[in-house]
mmCIF file of C-alpha atoms and ligand atoms in Angstrom:
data_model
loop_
_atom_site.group_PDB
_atom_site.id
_atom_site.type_symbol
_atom_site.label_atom_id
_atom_site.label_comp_id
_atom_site.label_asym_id
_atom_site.label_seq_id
_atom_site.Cartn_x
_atom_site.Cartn_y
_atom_site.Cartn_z
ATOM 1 C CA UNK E 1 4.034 51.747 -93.112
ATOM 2 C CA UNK E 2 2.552 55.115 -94.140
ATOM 3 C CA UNK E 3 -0.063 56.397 -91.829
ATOM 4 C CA UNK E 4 -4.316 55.903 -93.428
ATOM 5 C CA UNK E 5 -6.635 57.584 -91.611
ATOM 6 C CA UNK E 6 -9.322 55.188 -92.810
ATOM 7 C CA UNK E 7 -7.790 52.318 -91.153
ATOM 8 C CA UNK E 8 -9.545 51.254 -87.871
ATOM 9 C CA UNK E 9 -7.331 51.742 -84.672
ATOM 10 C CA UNK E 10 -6.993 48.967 -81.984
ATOM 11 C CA UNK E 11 -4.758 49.746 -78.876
ATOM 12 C CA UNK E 12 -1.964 47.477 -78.025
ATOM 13 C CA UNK E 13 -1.090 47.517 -74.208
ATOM 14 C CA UNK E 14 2.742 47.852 -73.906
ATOM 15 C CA UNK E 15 3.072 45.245 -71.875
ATOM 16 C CA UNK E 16 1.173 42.928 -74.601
ATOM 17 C CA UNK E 17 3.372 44.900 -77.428
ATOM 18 C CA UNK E 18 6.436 44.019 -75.192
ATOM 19 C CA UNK E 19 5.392 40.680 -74.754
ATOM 20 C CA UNK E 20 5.702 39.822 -78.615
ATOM 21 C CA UNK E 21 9.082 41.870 -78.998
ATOM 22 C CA UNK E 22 10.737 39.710 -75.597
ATOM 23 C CA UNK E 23 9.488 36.389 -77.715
ATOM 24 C CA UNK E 24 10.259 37.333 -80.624
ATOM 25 C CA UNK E 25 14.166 38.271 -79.548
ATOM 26 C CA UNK E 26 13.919 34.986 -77.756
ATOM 27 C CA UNK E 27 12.960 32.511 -80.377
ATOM 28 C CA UNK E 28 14.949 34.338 -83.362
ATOM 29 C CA UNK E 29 15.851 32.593 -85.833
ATOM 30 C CA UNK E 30 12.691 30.792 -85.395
ATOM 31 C CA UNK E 31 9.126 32.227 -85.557
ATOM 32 C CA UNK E 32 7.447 33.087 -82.303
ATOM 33 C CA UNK E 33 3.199 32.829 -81.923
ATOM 34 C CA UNK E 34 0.796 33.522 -79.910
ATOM 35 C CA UNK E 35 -2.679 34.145 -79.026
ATOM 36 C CA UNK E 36 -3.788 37.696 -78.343
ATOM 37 C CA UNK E 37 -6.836 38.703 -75.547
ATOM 38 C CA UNK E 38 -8.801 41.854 -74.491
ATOM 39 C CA UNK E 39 -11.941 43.276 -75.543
ATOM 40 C CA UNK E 40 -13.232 45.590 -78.332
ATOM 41 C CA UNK E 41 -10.425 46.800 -80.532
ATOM 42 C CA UNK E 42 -8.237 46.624 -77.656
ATOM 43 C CA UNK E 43 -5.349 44.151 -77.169
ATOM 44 C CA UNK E 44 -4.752 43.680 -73.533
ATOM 45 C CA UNK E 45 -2.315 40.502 -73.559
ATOM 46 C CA UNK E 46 -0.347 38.541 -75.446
ATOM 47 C CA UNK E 47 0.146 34.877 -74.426
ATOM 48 C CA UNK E 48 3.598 32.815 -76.276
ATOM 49 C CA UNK E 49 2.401 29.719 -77.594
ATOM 50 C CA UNK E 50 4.954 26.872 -78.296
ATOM 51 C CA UNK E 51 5.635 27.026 -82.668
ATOM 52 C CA UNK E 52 5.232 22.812 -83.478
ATOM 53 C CA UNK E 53 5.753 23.365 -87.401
ATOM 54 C CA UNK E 54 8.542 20.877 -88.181
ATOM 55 C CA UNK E 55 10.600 23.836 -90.027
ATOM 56 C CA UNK E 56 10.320 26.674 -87.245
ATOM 57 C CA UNK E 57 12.468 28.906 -89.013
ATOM 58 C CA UNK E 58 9.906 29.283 -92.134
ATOM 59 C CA UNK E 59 6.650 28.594 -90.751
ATOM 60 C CA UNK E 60 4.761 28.780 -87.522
ATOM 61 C CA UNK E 61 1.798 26.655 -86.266
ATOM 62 C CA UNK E 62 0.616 27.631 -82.800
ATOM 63 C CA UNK E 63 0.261 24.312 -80.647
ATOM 64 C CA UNK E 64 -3.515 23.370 -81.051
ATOM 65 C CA UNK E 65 -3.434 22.240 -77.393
ATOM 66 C CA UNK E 66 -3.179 26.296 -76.003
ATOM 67 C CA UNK E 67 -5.421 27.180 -79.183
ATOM 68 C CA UNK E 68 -8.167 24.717 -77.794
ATOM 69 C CA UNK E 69 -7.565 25.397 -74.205
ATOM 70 C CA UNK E 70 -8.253 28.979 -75.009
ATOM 71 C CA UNK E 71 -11.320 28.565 -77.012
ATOM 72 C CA UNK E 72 -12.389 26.674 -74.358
ATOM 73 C CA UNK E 73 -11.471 28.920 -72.108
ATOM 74 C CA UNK E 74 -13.202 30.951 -73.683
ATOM 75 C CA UNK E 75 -17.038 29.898 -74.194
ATOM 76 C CA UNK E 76 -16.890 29.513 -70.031
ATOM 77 C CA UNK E 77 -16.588 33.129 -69.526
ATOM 78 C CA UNK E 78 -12.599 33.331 -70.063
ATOM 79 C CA UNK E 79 -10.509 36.150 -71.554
ATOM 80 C CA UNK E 80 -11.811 36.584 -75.218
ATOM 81 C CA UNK E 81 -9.815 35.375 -77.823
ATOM 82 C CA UNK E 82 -9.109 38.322 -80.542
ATOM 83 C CA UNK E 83 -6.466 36.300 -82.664
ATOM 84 C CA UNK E 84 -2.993 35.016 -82.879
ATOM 85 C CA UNK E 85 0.537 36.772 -83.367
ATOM 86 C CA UNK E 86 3.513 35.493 -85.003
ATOM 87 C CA UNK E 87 6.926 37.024 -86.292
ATOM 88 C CA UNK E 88 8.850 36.915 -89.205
ATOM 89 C CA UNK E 89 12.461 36.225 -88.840
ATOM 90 C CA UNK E 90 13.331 37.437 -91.988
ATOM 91 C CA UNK E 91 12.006 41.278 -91.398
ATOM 92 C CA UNK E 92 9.132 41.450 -93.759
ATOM 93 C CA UNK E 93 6.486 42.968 -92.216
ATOM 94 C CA UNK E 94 3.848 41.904 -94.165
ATOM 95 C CA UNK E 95 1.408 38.859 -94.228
ATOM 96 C CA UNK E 96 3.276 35.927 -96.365
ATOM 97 C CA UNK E 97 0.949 33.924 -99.298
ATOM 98 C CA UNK E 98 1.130 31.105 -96.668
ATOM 99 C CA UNK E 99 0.032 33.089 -93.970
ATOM 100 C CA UNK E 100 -3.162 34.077 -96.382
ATOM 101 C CA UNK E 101 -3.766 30.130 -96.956
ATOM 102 C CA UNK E 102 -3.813 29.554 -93.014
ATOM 103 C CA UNK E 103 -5.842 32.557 -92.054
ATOM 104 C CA UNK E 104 -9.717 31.905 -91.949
ATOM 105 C CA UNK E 105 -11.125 35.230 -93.257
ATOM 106 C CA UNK E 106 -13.402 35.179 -89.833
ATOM 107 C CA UNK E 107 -12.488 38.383 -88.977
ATOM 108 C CA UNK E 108 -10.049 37.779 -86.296
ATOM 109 C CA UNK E 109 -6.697 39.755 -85.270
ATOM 110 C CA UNK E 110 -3.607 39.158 -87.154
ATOM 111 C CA UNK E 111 -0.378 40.594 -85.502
ATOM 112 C CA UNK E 112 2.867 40.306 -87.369
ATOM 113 C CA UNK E 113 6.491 41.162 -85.678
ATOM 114 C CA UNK E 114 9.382 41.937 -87.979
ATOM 115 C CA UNK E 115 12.876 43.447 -85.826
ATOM 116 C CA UNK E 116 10.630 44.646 -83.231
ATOM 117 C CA UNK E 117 7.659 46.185 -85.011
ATOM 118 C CA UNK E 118 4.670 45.116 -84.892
ATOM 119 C CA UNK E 119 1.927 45.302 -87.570
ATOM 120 C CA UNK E 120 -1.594 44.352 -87.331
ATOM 121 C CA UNK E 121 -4.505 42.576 -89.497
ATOM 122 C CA UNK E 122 -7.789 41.666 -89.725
ATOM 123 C CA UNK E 123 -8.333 38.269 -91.419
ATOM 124 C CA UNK E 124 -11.161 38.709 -93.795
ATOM 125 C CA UNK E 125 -12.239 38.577 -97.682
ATOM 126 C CA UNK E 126 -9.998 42.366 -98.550
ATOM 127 C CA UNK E 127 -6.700 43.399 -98.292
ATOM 128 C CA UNK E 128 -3.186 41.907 -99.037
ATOM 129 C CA UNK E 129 -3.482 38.295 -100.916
ATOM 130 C CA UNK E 130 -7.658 39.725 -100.936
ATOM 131 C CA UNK E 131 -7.089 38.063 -97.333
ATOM 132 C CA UNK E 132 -5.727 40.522 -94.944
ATOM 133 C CA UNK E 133 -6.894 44.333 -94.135
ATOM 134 C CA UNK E 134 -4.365 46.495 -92.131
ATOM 135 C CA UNK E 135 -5.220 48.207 -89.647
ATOM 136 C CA UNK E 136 -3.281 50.668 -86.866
ATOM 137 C CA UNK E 137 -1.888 49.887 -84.083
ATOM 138 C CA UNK E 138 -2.312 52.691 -81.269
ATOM 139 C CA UNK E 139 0.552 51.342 -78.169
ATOM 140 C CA UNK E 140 -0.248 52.489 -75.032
HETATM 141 ZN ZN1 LIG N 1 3.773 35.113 -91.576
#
């Protein structure tokens, strides 16, 4: 991905970064997710989430049971919930059409691994399928 100095930078904790990679690698062929915590436009951890889409190896649907927990987690004073990552077996590295139909453009973190990079999104009304906006991803 060419480097855009216009696009916002959010730091990635290696251990969160590493976190994705390790479930990704686990999971192949299958599509890891996950939900992604820290604070302002940084990413501090990255929590696996069991994939329950009946065809695992094409889609991914993050287990509404940790989603809830987390939101509710969340509104008691919890870790703040910046968004949700997921990989893509294949190696694309961008956001899929489907991926655009799922996303809520409510301005929340997209993270996509492909072979062990990771790139990152913010769902919203721009961008790829007008749905997602890149953005960089500063590991540290
Ligand atoms: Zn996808």
């Amino acid at each position: 991905m060419p480097a855009n100095m216009s696009r916002m930078t959010w730091q990635i904790t290696s251990i969160a970064a590493e976190s994705i990679r390790s479930h990704e690698r686990r999971v192949h062929p299958e599509e890891a997710c996950g939900l992604l915590f820290g604070g302002d436009r940084r990413i501090e951890e990255a929590v696996p989430a069991p994939n329950v889409s009946p065809t695992p190896r094409h889609r991914f649907e993050i287990d509404p049971k940790a989603l809830f927990s987390a939101l509710r987690a969340e509104r008691q004073g919890g870790p703040r919930l910046l968004g949700y990552y997921h990989s893509h077996p294949s190696g694309t590295f961008d956001p899929s059409e489907t991926d655009a139909k799922l996303a809520q453009p409510d301005g929340r973190l997209w993270l996509i691994a492909a072979e062990g990079r990771i790139a990152g999104f913010i769902a919203g009304n721009t961008g790829i399928h007008g749905r997602f906006q890149p953005i960089a991803l500063d590991e540290d």
